[in-house]
CSV table of C-alpha atoms and ligand atoms in Angstrom, one decimal:
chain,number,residue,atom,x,y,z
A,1,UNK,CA,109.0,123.8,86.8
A,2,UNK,CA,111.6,122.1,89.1
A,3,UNK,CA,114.7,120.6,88.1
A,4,UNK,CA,116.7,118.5,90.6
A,5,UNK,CA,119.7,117.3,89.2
A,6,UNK,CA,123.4,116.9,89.5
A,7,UNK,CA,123.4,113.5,91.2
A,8,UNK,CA,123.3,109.5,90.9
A,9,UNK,CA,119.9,109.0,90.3
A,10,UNK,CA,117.8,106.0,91.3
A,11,UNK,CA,114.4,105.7,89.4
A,12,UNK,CA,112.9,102.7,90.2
A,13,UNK,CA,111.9,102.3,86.4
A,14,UNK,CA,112.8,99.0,85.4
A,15,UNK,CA,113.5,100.5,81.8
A,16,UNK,CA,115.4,103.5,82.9
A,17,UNK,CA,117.0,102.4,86.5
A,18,UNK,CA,120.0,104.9,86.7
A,19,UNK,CA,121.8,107.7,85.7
A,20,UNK,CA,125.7,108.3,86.8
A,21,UNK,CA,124.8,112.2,86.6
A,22,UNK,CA,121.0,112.6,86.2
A,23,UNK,CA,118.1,115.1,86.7
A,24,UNK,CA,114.3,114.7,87.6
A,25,UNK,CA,112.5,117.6,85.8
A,26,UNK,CA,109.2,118.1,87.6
A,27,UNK,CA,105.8,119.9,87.0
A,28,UNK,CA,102.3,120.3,88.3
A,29,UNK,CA,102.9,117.9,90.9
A,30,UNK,CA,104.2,114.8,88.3
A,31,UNK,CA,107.5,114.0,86.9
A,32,UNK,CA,107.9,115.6,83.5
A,33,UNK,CA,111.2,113.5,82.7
A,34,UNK,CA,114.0,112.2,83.9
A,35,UNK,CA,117.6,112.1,81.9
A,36,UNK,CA,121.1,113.0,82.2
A,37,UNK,CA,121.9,116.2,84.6
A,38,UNK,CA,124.0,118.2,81.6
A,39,UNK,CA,121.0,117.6,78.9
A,40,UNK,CA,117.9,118.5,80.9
A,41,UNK,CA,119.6,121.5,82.8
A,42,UNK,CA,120.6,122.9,78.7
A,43,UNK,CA,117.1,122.1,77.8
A,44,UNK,CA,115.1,123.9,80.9
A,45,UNK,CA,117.2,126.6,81.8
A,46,UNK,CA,114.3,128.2,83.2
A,47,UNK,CA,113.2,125.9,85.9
A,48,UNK,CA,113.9,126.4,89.3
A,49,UNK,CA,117.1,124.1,90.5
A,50,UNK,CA,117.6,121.9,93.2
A,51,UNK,CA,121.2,121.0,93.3
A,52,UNK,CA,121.6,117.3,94.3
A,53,UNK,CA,125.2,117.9,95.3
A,54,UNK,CA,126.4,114.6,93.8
A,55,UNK,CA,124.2,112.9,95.9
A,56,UNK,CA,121.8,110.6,95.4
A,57,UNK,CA,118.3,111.4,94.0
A,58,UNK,CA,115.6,108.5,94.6
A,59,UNK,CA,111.8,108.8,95.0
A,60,UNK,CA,110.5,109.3,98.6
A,61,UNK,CA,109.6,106.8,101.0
A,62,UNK,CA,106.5,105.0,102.0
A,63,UNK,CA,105.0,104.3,105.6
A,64,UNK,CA,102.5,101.5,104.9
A,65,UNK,CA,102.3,101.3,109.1
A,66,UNK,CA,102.5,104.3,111.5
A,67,UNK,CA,100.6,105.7,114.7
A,68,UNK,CA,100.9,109.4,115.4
A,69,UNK,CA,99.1,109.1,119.0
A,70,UNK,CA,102.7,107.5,119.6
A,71,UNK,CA,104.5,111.1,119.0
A,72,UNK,CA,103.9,112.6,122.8
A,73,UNK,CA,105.0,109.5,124.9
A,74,UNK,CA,108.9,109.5,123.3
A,75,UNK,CA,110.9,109.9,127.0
A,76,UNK,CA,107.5,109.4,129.0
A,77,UNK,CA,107.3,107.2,132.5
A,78,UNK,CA,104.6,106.4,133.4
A,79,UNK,CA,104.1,105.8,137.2
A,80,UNK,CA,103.8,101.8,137.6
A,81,UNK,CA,104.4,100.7,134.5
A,82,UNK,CA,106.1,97.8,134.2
A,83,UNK,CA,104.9,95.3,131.4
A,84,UNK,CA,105.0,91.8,131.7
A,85,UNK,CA,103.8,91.4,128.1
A,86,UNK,CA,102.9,92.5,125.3
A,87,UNK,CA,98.8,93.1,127.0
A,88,UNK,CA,100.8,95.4,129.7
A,89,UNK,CA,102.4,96.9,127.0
A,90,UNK,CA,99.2,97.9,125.8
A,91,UNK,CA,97.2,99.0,128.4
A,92,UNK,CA,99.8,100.3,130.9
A,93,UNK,CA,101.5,102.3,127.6
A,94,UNK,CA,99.7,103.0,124.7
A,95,UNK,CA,95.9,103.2,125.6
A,96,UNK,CA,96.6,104.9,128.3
A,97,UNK,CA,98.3,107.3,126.4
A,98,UNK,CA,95.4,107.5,123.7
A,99,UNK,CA,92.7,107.7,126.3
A,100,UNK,CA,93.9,110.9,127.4
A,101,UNK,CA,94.2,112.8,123.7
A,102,UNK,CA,91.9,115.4,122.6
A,103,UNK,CA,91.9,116.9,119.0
A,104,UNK,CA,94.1,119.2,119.9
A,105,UNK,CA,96.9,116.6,120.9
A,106,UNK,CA,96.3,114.7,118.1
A,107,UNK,CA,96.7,117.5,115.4
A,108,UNK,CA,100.4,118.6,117.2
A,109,UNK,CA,101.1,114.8,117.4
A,110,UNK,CA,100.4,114.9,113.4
A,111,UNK,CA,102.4,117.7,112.8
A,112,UNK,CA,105.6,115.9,114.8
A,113,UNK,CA,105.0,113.0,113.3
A,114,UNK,CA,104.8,114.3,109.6
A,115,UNK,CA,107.7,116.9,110.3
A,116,UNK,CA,109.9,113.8,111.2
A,117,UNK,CA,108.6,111.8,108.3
A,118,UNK,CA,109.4,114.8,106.1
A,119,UNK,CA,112.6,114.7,107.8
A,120,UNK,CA,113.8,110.9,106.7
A,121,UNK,CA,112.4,111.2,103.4
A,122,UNK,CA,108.9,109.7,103.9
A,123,UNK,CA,106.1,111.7,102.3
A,124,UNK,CA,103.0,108.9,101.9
A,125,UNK,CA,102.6,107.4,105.3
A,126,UNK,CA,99.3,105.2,106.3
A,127,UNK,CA,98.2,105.9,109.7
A,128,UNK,CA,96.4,104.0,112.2
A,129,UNK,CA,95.4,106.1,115.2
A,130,UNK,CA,93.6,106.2,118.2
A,131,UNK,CA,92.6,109.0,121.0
A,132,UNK,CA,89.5,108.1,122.7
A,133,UNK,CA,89.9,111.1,124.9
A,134,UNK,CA,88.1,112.3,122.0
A,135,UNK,CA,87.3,110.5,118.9
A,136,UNK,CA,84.7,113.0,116.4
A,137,UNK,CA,86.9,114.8,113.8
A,138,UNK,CA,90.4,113.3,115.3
A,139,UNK,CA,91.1,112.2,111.7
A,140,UNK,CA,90.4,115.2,110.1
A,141,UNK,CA,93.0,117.1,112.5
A,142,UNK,CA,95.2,114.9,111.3
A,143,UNK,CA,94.2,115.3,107.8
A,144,UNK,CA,94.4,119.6,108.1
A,145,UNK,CA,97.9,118.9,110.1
A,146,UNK,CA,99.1,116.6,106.5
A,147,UNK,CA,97.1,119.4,104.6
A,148,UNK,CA,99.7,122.4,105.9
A,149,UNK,CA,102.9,120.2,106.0
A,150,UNK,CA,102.1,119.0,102.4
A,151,UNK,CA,102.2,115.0,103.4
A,152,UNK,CA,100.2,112.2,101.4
A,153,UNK,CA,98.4,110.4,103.9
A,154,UNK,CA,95.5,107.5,104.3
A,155,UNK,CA,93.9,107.6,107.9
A,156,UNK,CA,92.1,105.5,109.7
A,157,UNK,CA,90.4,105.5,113.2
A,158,UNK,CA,90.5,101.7,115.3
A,159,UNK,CA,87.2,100.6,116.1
A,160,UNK,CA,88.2,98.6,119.5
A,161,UNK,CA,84.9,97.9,122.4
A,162,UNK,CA,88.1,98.3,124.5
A,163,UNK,CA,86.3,101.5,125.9
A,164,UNK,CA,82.6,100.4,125.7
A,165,UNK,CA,79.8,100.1,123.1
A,166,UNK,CA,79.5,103.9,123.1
A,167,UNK,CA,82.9,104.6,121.9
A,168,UNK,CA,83.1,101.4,119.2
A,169,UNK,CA,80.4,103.2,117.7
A,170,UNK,CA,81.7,106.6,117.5
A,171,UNK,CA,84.9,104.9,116.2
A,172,UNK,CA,82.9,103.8,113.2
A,173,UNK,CA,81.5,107.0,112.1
A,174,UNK,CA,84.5,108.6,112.4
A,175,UNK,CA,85.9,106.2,110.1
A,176,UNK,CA,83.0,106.4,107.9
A,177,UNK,CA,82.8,110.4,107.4
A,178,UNK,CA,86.4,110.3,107.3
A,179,UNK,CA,86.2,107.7,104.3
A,180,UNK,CA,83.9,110.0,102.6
A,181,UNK,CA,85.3,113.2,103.0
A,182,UNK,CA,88.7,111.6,101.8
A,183,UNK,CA,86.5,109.7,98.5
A,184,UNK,CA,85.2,113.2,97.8
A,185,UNK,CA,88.6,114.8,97.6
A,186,UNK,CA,90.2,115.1,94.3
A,187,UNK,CA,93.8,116.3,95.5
A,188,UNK,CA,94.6,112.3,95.4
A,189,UNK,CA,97.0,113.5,99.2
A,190,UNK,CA,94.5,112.2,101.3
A,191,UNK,CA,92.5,108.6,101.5
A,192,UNK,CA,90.6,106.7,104.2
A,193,UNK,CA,90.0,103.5,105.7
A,194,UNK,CA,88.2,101.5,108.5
A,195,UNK,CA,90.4,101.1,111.0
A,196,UNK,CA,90.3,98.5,113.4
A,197,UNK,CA,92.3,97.7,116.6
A,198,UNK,CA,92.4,93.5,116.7
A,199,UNK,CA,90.0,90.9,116.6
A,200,UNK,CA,90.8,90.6,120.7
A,201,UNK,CA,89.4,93.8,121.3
A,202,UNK,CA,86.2,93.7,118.5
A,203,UNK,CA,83.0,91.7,119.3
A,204,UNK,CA,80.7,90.1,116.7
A,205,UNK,CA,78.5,92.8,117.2
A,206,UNK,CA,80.7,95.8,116.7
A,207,UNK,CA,82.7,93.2,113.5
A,208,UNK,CA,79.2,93.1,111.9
A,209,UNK,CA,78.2,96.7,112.2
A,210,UNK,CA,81.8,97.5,110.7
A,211,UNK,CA,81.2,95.3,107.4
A,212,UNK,CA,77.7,97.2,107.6
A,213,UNK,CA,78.9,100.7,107.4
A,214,UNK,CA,81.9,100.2,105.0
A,215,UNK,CA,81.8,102.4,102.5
A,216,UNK,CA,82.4,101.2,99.3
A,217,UNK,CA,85.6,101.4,97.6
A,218,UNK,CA,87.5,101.5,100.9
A,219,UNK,CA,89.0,98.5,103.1
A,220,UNK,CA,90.1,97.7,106.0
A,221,UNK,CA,93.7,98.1,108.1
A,222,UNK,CA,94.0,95.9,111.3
A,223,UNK,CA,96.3,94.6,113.4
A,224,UNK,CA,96.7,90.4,113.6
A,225,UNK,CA,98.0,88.1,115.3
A,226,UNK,CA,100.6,90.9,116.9
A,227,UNK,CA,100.7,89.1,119.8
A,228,UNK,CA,99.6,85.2,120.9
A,229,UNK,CA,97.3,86.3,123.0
A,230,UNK,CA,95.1,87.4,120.2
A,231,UNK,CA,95.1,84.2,118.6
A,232,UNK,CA,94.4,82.7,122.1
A,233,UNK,CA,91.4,85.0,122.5
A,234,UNK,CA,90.1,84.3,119.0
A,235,UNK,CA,90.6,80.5,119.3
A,236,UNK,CA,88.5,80.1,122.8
A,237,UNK,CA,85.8,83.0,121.9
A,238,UNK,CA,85.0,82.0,118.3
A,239,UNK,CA,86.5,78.5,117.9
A,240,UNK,CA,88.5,79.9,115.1
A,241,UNK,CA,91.6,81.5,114.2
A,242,UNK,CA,92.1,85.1,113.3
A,243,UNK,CA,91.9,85.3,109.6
A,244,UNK,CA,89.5,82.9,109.4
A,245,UNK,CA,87.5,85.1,111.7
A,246,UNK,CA,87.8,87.7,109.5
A,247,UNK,CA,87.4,86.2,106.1
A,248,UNK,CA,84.1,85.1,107.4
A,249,UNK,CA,82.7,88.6,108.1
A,250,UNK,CA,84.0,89.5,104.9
A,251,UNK,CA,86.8,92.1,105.9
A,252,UNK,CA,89.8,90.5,104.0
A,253,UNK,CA,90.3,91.6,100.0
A,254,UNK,CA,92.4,93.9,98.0
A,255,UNK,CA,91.8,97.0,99.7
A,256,UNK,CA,92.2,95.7,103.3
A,257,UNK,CA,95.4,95.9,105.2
A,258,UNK,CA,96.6,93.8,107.7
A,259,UNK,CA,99.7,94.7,110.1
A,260,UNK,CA,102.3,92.5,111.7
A,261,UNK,CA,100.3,89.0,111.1
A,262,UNK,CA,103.3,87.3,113.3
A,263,UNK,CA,100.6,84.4,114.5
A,264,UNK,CA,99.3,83.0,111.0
A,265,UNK,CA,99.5,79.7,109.8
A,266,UNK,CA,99.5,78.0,106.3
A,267,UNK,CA,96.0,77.9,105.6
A,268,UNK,CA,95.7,81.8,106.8
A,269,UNK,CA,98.6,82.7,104.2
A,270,UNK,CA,96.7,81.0,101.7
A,271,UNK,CA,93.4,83.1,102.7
A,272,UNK,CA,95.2,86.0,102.6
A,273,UNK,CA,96.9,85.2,99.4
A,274,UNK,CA,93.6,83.9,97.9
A,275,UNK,CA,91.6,87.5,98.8
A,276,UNK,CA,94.6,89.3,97.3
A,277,UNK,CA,94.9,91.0,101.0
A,278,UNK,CA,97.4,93.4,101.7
A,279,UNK,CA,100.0,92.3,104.7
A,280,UNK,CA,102.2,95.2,106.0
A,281,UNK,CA,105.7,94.0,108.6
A,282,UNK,CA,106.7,96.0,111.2
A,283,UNK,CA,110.2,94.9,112.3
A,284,UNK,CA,111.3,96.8,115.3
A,285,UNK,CA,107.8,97.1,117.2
A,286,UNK,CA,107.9,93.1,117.0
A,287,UNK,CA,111.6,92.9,118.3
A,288,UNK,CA,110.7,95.6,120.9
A,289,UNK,CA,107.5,94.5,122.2
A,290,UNK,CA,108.6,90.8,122.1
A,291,UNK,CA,106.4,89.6,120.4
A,292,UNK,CA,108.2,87.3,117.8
A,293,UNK,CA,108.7,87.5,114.3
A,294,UNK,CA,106.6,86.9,111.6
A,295,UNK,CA,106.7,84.1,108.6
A,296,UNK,CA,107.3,87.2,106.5
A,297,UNK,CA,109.7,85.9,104.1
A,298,UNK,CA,107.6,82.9,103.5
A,299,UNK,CA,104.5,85.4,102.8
A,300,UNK,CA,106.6,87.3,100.1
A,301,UNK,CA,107.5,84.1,98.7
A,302,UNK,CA,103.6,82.9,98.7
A,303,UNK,CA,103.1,85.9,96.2
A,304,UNK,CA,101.3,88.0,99.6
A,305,UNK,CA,101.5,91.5,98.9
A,306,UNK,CA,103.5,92.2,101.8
A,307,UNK,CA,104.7,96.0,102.6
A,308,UNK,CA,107.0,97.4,105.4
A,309,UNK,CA,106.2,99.8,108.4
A,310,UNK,CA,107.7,101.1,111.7
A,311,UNK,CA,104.3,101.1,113.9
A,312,UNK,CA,105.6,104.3,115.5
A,313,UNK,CA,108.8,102.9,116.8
A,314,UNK,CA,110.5,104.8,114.1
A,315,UNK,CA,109.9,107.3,111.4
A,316,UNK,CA,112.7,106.7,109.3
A,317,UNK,CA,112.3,103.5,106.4
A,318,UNK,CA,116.1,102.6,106.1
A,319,UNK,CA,116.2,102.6,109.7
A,320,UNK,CA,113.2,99.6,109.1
A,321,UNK,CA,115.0,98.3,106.0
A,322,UNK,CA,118.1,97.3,108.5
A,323,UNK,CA,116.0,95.9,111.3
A,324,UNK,CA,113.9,93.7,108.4
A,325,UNK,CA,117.5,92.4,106.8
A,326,UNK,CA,118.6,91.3,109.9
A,327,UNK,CA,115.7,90.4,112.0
A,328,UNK,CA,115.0,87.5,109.2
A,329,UNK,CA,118.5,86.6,108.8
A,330,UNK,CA,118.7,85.6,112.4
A,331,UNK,CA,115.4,84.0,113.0
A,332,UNK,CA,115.8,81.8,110.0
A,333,UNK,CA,119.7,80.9,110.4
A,334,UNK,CA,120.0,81.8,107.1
A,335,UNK,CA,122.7,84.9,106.1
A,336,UNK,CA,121.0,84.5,102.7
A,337,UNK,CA,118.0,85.5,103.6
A,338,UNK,CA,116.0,88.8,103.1
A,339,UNK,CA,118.2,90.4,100.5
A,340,UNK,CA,115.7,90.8,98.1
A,341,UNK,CA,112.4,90.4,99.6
A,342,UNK,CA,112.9,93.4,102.1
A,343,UNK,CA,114.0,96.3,99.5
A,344,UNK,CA,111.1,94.6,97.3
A,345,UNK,CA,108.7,95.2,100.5
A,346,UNK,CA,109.9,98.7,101.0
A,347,UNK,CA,110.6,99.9,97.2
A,348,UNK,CA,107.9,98.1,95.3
A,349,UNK,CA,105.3,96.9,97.5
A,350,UNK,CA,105.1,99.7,99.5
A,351,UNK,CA,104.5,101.5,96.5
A,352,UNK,CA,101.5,98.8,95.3
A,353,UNK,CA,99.8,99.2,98.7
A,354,UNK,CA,99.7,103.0,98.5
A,355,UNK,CA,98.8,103.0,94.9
A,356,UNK,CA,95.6,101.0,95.6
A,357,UNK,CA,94.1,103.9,97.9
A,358,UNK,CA,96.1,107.0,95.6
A,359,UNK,CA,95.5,107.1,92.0
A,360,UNK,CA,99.4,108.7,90.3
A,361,UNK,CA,102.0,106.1,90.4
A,362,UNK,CA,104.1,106.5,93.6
A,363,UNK,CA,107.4,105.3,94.6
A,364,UNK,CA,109.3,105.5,91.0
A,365,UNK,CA,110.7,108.6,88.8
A,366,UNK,CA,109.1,108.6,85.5
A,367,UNK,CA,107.2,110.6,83.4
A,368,UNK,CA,103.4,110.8,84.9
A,369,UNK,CA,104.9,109.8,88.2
A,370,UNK,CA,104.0,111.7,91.3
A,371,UNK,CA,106.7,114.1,92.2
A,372,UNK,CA,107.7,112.5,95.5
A,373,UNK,CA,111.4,113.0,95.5
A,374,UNK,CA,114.3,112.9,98.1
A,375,UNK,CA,117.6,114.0,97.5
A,376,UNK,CA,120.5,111.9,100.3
A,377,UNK,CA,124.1,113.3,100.8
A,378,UNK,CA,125.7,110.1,100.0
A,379,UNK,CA,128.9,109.7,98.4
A,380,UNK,CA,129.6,106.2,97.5
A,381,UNK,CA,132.8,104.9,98.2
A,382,UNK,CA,132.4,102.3,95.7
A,383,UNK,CA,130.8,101.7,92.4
A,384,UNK,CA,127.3,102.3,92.6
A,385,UNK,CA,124.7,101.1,89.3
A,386,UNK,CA,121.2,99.7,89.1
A,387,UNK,CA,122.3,96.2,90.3
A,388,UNK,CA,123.6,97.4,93.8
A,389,UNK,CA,122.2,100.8,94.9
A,390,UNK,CA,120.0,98.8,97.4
A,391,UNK,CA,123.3,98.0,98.8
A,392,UNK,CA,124.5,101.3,99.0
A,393,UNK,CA,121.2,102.2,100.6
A,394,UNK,CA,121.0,99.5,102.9
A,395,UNK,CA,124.8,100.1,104.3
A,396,UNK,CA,125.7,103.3,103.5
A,397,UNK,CA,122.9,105.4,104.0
A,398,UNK,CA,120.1,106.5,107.0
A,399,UNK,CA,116.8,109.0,107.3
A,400,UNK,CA,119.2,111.6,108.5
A,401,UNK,CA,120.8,111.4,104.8
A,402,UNK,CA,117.7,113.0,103.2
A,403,UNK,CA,119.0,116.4,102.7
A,404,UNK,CA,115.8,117.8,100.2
A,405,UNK,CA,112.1,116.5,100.2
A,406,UNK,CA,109.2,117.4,97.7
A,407,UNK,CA,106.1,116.2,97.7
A,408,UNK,CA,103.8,116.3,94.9
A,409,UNK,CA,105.8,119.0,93.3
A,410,UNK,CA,106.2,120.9,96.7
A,411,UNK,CA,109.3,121.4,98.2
A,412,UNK,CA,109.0,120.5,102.0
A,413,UNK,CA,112.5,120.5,102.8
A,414,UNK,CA,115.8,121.4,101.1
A,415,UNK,CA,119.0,121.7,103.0
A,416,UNK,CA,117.9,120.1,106.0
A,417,UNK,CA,115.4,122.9,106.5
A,418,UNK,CA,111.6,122.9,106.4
A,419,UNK,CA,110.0,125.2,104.1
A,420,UNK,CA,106.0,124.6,104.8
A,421,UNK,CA,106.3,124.8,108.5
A,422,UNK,CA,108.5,126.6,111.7
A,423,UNK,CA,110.2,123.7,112.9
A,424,UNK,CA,111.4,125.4,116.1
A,425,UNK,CA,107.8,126.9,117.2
A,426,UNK,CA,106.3,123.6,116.3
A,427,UNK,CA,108.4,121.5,118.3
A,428,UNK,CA,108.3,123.7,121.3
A,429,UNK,CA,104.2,123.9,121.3
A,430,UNK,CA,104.5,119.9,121.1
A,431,UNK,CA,107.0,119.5,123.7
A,432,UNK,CA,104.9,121.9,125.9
A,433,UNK,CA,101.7,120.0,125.3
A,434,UNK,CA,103.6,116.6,126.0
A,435,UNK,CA,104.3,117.9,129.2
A,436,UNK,CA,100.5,118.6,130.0
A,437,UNK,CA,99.9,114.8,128.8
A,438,UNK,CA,102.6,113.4,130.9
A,439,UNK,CA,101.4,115.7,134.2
A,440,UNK,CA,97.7,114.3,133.2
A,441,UNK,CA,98.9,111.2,133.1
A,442,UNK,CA,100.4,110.7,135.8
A,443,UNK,CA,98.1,112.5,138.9
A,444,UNK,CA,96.0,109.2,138.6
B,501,ZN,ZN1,100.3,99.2,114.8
């Protein structure tokens, strides 16, 4: 038994929200109870202790968007590259960094990304990668690198004919053993979907063979409409726009994901709404790679299940939670806007989307809860309760807060220090192997 305790602690349990001075006792990998600090410390005097330091204690993020191929190209230049658009962006960064990873690049860029995850309190992160320097069993070195660092994690591969028929192909049975494998597993840490790059990149041929191998009980997790040119492509090629494109080879529903959807009209919301599809935002990539921003707030309000991600740019949630608040508020004019829906993205929707691929409740501190728990050195110089900790949060608080993380019971950090891997020898291994990506790179 664990018992973290001796701060303000935010549940996310509509009937028990907060506690002035409360305590999370935890066991077998689940929340055993939560109360007040004083009574649950007399009543388990046995348990191991994790001692919040009067700060605050709040369940652990979720990534509903991330790419670990992004880990090795942080400080990268990459001789002639300069985009014009997002297309350059694409090709001239991030494919060119993915054509040239192998397994064993992929696993270290796992383990970076997960160790910074860990690191801003994030412990179920969804994945969508790519590395077609070597696609067959890329997913499961990410899956042992989530394994050893004691992340929850749902991977996918993206299907893309961007680099021929051959490789589209391979792209799908990766996804499809991976799906299994990940069905098969009864640790609920690790899920599977078919990933897919964007309808620019996928022909009818490799959409159909996709809805063909699906296995069942799994979705799909796409990028649309990131950037115009998608919805261009998809308007010329198949007379059609992009959700309608795939709602007619069957690829929306409940268990399907779709990121950034920036390009999407009315009648597409209403698809996606319709199919119960999962939408997931991801506010800095789009302000970065100016693309535009979505109709996000009017998706929340349309009842969409919309989530919030980083898409690589950043691991840390409240970092995300800023960008969201104000990105919104400034497109729209409107200073009123994105107060609620964004912390409901991050805090409760986030937690719906990962609780339709993992089967323990996630993202709230109750009994029966998954023991996903962060501990932040926060001190709040003003009242904090139920009715404004997102406030606090939002404000007061940053990824570099998180002093303690456990995952499903596990402690993966406390004090700022990881217990489940050696942060040092990691990071230099990466760094070194970075280097031999960069040098690769660039003797084109
Ligand atoms: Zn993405």
């Amino acid at each position: 038994m664990l018992l973290i305790g001796n701060g303000r602690l935010v549940t996310r349990d509509p009937e028990n929200p907060f506690r002035e001075n409360g305590a999370v006792l935890i066991e077998d990998g689940k929340i055993k109870e939560t109360g007040e600090f004083p009574e649950l410390s007399r009543k388990y005097p046995k348990a191991d202790f994790i001692d919040a330091k009067g700060g605050v204690i709040m369940p652990a993020f979720i990534n509903a968007h991330e790419h670990i191929y992004s880990a090795m190209a942080r400080g990268i230049s990459i001789n002639g590259y300069q985009p014009k658009g997002f297309l350059d962006i694409l090709d001239g960064m991030w494919w060119t960094v993915d054509r040239n990873l192998d397994n064993r690049k992929t696993k270290l860029s796992a383990i970076e990304t997960y160790i910074e995850c860990i690191k801003n309190g994030c412990t179920t992160v969804f994945d969508h990668h790519a590395s077609f320097g070597e696609i067959p069993g890329s997913l499961f070195a990410i899956a042992e690198a989530a394994k050893e660092l004691g992340m929850r994690t749902c991977l996918c591969y993206e299907i893309s004919d961007r680099g021929g028929k051959e490789k589209s192909r391979a792209a799908v049975e990766e996804n499809v053993d991976f799906i299994r494998y990940a069905q098969a597993d009864t640790s609920d840490m690790i899920a599977g979907m078919m990933g897919m790059h964007a309808s620019f990149t996928i022909s009818d041929e490799t959409m159909e063979l996709c809805r063909k191998e699906l296995p069942e009980g799994a979705g799909f997790h796409i990028h649309v409409a990131e950037g115009i040119y998608d919805l261009h492509q998809c308007l010329k090629e198949h007379s059609k726009r992009i959700v309608d494109r795939l709602y007619d080879w069957d690829i929306l529903g409940p268990k399907t994901l779709l990121a950034h959807c920036i390009y999407v009209n009315a009648h597409e919301m209403e698809l996606i709404h319709d199919t119960n599809t999962m939408v997931v935002h991801n506010p800095e990539s789009n302000m970065g790679n100016a693309c535009g921003c979505p109709p996000t707030m009017e998706m929340v309000h349309r009842g969409i299940l919309t989530g919030l991600g980083t898409d690589g740019y950043t691991h840390d949630m409240v970092e995300s939670y800023k960008v969201a608040n104000i990105l919104h508020k400034h497109h729209l004019c409107d200073p009123n806007a994105a107060w609620g829906e964004v912390p409901q993205m991050l805090f409760e929707n986030n937690a719906k989307i990962a609780n339709r691929y993992f089967k323990t409740p996630l993202g709230v501190l109750k009994p029966g809860a998954a023991a996903d728990v962060i501990v932040m050195d926060y001190n709040p110089p003003t009242p904090m309760s139920a009715d404004n900790a997102n406030g606090h949060i939002l404000f007061g608080m940053n990824g570099r807060c998180v002093t303690t993380t456990v995952c499903n019971g596990q402690i993966l950090m406390k004090d700022r220090v990881l217990h489940t891997i050696d942060e040092e020898k990691a990071m230099a291994e990466i760094r070194k192997e970075s280097q031999k990506l960069w040098d690769k790179i660039n003797s084109r």
